[in-house]
Coordinates of C-alpha atoms in Angstrom, one line a residue:
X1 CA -2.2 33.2 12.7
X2 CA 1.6 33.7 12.5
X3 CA 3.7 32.3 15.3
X4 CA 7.3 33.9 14.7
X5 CA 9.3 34.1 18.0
X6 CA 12.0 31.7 19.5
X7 CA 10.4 32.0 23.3
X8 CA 6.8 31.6 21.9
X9 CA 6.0 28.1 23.5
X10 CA 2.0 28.0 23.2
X11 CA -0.2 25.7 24.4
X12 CA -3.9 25.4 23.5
X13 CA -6.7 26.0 26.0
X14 CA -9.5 25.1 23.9
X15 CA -10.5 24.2 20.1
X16 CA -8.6 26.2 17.4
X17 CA -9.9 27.2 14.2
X18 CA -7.8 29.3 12.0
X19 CA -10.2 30.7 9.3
X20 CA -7.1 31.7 7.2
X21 CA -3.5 30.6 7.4
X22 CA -1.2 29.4 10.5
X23 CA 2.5 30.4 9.8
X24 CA 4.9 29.1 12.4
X25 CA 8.2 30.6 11.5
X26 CA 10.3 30.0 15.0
X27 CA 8.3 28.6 18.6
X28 CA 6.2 26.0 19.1
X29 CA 2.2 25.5 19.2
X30 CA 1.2 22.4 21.1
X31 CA -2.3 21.0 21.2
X32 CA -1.9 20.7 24.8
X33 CA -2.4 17.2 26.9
X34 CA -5.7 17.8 27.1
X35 CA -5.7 17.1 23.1
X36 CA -7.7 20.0 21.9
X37 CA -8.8 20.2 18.4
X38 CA -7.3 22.0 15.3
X39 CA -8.6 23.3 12.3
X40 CA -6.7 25.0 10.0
X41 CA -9.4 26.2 6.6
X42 CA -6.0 27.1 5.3
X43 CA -2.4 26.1 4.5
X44 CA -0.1 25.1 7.7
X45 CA 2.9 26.1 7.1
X46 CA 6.1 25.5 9.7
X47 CA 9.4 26.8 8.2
X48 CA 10.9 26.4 11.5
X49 CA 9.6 26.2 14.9
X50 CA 7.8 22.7 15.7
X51 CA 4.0 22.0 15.5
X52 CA 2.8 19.0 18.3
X53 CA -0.4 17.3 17.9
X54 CA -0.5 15.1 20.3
X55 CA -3.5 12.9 20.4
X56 CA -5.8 15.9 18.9
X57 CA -8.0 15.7 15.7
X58 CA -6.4 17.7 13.7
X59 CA -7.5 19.2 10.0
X60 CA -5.7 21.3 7.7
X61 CA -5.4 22.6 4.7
X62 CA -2.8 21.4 3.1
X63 CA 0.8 21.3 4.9
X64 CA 3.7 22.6 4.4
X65 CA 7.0 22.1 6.3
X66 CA 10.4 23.3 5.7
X67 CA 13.8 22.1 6.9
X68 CA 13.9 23.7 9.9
X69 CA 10.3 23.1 11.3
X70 CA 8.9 19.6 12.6
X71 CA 5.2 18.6 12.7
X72 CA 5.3 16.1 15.7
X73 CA 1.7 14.6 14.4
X74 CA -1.4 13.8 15.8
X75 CA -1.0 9.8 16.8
X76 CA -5.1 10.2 15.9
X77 CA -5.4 11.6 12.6
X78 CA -5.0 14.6 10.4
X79 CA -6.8 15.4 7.8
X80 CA -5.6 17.1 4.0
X81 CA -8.5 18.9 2.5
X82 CA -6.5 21.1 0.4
X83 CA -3.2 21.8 -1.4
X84 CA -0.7 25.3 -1.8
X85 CA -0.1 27.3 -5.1
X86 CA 2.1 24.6 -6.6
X87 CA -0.1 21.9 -6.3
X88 CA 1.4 20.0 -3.1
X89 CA -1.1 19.1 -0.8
X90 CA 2.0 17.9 1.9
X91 CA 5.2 18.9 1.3
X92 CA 7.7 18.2 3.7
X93 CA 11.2 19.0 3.9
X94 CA 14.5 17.8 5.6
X95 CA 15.9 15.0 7.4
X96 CA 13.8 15.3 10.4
X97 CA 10.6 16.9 10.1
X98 CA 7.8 15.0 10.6
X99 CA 7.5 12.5 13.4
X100 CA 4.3 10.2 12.3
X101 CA 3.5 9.2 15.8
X102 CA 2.0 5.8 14.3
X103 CA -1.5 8.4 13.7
X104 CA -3.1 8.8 10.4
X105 CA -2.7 11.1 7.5
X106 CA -5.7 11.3 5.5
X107 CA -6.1 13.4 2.1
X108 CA -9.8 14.3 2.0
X109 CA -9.5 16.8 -1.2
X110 CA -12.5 18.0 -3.3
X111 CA -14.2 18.3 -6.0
X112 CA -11.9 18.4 -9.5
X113 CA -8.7 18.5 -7.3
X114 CA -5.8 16.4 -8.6
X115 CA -2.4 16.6 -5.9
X116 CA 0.7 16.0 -5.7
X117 CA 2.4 14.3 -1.5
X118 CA 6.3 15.1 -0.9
X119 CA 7.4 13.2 2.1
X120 CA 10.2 10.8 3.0
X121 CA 14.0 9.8 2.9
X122 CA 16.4 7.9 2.1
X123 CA 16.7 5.9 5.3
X124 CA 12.8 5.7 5.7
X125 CA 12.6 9.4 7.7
X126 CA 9.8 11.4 7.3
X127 CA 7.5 8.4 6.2
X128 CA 3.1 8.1 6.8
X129 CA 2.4 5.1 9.1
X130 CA -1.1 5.1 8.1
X131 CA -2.1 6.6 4.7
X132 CA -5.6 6.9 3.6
X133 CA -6.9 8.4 0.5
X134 CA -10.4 9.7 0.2
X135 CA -10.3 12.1 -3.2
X136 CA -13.6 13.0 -5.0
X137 CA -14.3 11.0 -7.8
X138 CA -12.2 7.6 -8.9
X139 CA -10.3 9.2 -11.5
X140 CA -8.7 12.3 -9.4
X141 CA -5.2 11.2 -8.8
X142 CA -2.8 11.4 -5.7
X143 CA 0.8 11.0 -6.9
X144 CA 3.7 10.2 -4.4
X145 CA 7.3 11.4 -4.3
X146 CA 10.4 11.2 -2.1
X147 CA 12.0 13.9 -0.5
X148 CA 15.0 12.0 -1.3
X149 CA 16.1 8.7 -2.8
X150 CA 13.8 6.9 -4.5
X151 CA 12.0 4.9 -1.9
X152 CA 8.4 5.6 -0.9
X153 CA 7.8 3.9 2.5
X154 CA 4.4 3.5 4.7
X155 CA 5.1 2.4 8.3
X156 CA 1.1 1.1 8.6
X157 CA -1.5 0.6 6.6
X158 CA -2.4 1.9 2.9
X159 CA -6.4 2.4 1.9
X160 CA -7.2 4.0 -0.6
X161 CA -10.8 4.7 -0.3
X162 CA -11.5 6.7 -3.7
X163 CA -9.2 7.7 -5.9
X164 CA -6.2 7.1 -7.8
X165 CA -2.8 6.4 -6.4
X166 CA 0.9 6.2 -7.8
X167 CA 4.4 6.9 -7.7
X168 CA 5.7 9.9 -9.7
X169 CA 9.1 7.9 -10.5
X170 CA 8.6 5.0 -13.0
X171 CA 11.4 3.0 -11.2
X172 CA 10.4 4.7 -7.8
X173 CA 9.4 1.3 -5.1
X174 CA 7.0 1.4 -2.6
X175 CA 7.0 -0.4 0.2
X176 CA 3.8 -0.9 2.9
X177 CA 4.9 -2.7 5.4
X178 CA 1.1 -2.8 6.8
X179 CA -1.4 -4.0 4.7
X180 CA -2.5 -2.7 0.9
X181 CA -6.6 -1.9 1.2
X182 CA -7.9 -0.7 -2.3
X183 CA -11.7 0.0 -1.9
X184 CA -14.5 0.2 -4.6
X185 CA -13.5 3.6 -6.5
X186 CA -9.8 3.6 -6.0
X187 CA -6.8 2.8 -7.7
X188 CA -2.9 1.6 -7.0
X189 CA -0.3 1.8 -9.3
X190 CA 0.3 2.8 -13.0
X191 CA 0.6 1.0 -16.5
X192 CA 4.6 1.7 -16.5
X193 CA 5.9 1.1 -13.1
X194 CA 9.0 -1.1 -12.7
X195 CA 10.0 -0.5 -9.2
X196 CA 9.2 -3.3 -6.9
X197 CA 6.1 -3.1 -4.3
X198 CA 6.1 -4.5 -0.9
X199 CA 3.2 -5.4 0.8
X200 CA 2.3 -6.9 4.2
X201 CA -1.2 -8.1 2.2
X202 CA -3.0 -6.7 -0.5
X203 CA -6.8 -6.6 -0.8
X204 CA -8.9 -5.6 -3.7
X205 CA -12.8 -4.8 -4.0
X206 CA -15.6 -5.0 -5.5
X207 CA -18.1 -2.5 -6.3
X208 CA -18.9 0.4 -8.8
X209 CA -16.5 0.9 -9.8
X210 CA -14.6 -2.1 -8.7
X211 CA -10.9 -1.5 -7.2
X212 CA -7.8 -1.8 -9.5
X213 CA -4.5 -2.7 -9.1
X214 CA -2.0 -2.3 -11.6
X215 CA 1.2 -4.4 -11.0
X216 CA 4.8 -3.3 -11.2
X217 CA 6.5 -4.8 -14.4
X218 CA 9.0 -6.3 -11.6
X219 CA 7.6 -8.0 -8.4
X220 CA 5.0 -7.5 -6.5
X221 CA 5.9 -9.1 -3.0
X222 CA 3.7 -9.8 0.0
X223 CA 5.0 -10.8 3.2
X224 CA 2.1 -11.9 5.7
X225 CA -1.9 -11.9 5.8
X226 CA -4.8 -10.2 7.0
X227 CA -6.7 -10.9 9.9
X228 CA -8.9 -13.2 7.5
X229 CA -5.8 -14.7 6.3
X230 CA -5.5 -13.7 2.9
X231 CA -2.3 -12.4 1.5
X232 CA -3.5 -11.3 -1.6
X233 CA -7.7 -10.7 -1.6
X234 CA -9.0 -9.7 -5.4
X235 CA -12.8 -9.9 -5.2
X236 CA -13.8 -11.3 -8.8
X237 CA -15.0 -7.9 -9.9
X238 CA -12.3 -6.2 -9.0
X239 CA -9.3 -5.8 -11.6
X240 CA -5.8 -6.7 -11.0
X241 CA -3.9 -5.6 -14.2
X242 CA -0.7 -7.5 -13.8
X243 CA 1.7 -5.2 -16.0
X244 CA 3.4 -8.3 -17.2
X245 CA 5.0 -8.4 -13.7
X246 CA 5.8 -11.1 -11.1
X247 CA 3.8 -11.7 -7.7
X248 CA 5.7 -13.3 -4.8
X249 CA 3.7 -14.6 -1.7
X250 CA 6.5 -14.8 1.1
X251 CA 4.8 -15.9 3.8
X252 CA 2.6 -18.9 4.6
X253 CA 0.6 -19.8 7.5
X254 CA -2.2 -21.6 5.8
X255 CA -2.2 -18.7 3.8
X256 CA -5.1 -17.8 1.1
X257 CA -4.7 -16.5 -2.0
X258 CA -7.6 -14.9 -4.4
X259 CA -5.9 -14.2 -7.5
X260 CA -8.8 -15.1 -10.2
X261 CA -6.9 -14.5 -13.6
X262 CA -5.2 -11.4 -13.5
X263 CA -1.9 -12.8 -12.5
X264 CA 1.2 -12.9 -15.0
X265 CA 3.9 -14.6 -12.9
X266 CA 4.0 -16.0 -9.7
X267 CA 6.2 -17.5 -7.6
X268 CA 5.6 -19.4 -4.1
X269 CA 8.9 -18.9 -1.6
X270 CA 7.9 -19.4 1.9
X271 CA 10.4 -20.1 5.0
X272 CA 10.1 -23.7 5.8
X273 CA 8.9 -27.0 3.2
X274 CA 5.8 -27.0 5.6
X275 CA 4.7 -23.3 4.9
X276 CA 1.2 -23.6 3.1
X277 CA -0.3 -21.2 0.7
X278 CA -3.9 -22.4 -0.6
X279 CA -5.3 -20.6 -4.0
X280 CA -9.3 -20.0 -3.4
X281 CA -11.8 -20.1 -6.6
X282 CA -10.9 -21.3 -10.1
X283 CA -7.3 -19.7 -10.8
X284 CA -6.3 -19.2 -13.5
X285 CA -2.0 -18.0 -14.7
X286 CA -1.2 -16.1 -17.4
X287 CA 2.6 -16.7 -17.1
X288 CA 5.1 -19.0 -15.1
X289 CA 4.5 -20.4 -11.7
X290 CA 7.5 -21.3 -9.7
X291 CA 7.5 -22.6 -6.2
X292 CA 10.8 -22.4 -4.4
X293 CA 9.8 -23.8 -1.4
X294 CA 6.8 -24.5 0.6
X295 CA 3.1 -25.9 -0.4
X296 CA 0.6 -24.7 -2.8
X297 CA -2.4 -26.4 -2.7
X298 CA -6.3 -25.8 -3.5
X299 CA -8.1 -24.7 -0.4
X300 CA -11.2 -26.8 -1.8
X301 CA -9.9 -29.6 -3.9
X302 CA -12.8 -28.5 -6.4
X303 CA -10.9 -25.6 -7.1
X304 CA -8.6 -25.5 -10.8
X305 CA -5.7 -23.8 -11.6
X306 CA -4.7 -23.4 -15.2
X307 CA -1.1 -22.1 -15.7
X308 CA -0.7 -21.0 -19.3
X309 CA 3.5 -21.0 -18.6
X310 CA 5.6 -23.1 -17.4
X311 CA 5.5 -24.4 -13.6
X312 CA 8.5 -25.4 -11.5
X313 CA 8.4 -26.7 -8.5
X314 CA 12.3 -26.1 -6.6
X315 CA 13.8 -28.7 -3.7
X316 CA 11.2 -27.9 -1.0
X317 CA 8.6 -26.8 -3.2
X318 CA 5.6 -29.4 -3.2
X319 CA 2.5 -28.9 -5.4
X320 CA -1.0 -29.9 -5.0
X321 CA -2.4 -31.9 -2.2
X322 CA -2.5 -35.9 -2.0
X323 CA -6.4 -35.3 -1.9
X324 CA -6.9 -33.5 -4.9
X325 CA -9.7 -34.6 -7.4
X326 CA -9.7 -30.7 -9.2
X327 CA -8.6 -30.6 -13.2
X328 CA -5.1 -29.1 -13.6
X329 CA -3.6 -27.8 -16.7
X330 CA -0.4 -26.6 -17.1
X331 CA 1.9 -25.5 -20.1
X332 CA 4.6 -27.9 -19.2
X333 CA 6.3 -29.1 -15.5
X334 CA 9.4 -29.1 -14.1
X335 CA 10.0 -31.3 -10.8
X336 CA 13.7 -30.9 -9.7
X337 CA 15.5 -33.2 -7.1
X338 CA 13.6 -32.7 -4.0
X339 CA 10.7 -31.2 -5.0
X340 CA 7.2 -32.7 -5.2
X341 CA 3.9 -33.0 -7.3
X342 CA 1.1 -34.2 -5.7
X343 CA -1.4 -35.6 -9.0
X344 CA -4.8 -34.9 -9.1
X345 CA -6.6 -37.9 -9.0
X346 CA -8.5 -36.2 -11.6
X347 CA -6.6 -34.7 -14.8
X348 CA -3.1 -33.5 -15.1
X349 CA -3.0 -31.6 -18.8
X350 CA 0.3 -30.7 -20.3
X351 CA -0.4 -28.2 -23.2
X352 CA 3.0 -27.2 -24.1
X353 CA 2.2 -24.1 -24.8

């Protein structure tokens, strides 16, 4: 179906299925109020002229969309089953082409199909709201780029069902300013990432095979919690490779935190010397742990926390809870003016490692 004429305004009437390719060169096709249904088997591809979803289910496969077109998407969701010739399952183009309509973009590719998403400015234009990836097997990859700049930004949510997912720029940062859901099967990041990550939450999974996270080399930040509370979830079968990197937790509202021991660095900095952030399990550190201000506590004074590095605890940083019973161990501590250690009434090991 090719749509090429500035006066063609169409509006649906009824489902769509194109069994081939829709090309809209100039015009506009509209899903109509009513929110019918579109199915493209093919490529959708809108060098100019403007595509409007609506609130319409909407599939297609793979989409293209130059600098002077606009898909005004779905705010339900459309689906990605496919990509074009050069291996770009969604390519989009320009400063103002794709309006997200806080809907859903999920890639649903198949079998032995590795892809490649091209979306997103500078100034945050062009970005997903919500993102899901559903590929075919865990080890098919889905690799992000920027139209332009070098900032990859998600309005909503990130899940990544199945799959592996990662920036095509080492120093490339992404930012979710939903929450980070990596199911059993998929995969953030890669081994040699240094650009920063920012995440409303981030939740990892168990399963076969268990989710993975691989950490930037720089910081990992999260600024809130899920609806559980957690600002950082890693089921203790899931892996969180920490890349030598730093995770911040920025936000504290009796926050959890389920690291296990895949953690390098991290660092406590909350707003406000009241802000709490309680680890849950055994934790265990394999680098520094700094708190610039705020409380880190046990959320059950049974539960350790063994920092191999060194832990400082800044003016409005307090550590620990008066309560606690719980061995801690610790390579060395740092108290400055203003800042507080709570002791276990247990044991407090130094190691000096």
């Amino acid at each position: 179906l090719i749509i090429n004429h500035a006066s063609a305004n169409i509006n649906l009437k009824g489902i769509l299925t194109v069994a081939g390719n829709l090309t809209i060169t100039a015009g506009e096709l509209d899903t109509d109020s009513s929110n019918y249904a579109l199915t493209v088997t093919g490529l959708c591809h809108v060098g100019g002229g403007i595509l409007t979803g609506n609130a319409s289910a909407i599939s297609m496969g793979g989409l293209l969309v130059g600098s002077a077109g606009k898909y005004n998407a779905t705010s339900a969701t459309t689906t990605i089953t496919s990509e074009d010739a050069t291996g770009y399952a969604w390519d989009v183009n320009g400063t103002d082409s794709f309006d997200n309509n806080d809907g859903t973009v999920l890639f649903d590719l198949p079998a032995s199909m590795d892809s490649h998403i091209r979306t997103g400015q500078a100034d945050g234009a062009n970005s997903f709201h919500n993102l899901t990836v559903l590929l075919d097997a865990a080890a098919r990859w889905l690799i992000l780029r920027p139209n332009a700049g070098t900032a990859m930004t998600i309005e909503g949510n990130l899940t990544i069902s199945e799959g592996v997912v990662y920036a095509t720029n080492v120093a490339h940062t992404l930012t979710v300013d939903g929450h980070v859901v990596v199911s059993t099967g998929g995969t953030l990041g890669h081994v040699d990432h240094t650009g920063a990550y920012t995440f409303q939450s981030l939740t990892v999974a168990a399963g076969s095979p268990a989710g993975v996270f691989i950490a930037s080399e720089g910081v990992t930040k999260l600024t809130g919690e899920t609806s559980g509370g957690y600002a950082v979830d890693i089921a203790s079968a899931a892996t969180f490779t920490h890349n030598s990197g730093t995770l911040q937790i920025g936000y504290a509202n009796g926050s959890l935190a389920r690291i296990g021991s895949g953690v390098n660095n991290l660092t406590i900095n909350v707003a406000g010397t009241a802000g709490t952030v309680m680890w849950v399990d055994n934790t265990a550190i394999a680098g520094d742990l700094t708190i610039v201000e705020g409380i880190f506590r046990a959320y059950n004074e049974v539960f350790t926390i063994d920092v191999a590095g060194d832990v400082s605890i800044e003016s409005g940083g307090t550590l620990s809870h008066a309560a606690a019973t719980q061995a801690l161990e610790f390579g060395s501590l740092t108290i400055a003016s203003g800042g507080t250690y709570n002791a276990t009434s247990g044991t407090t090991t130094i190691t000096g490692k």
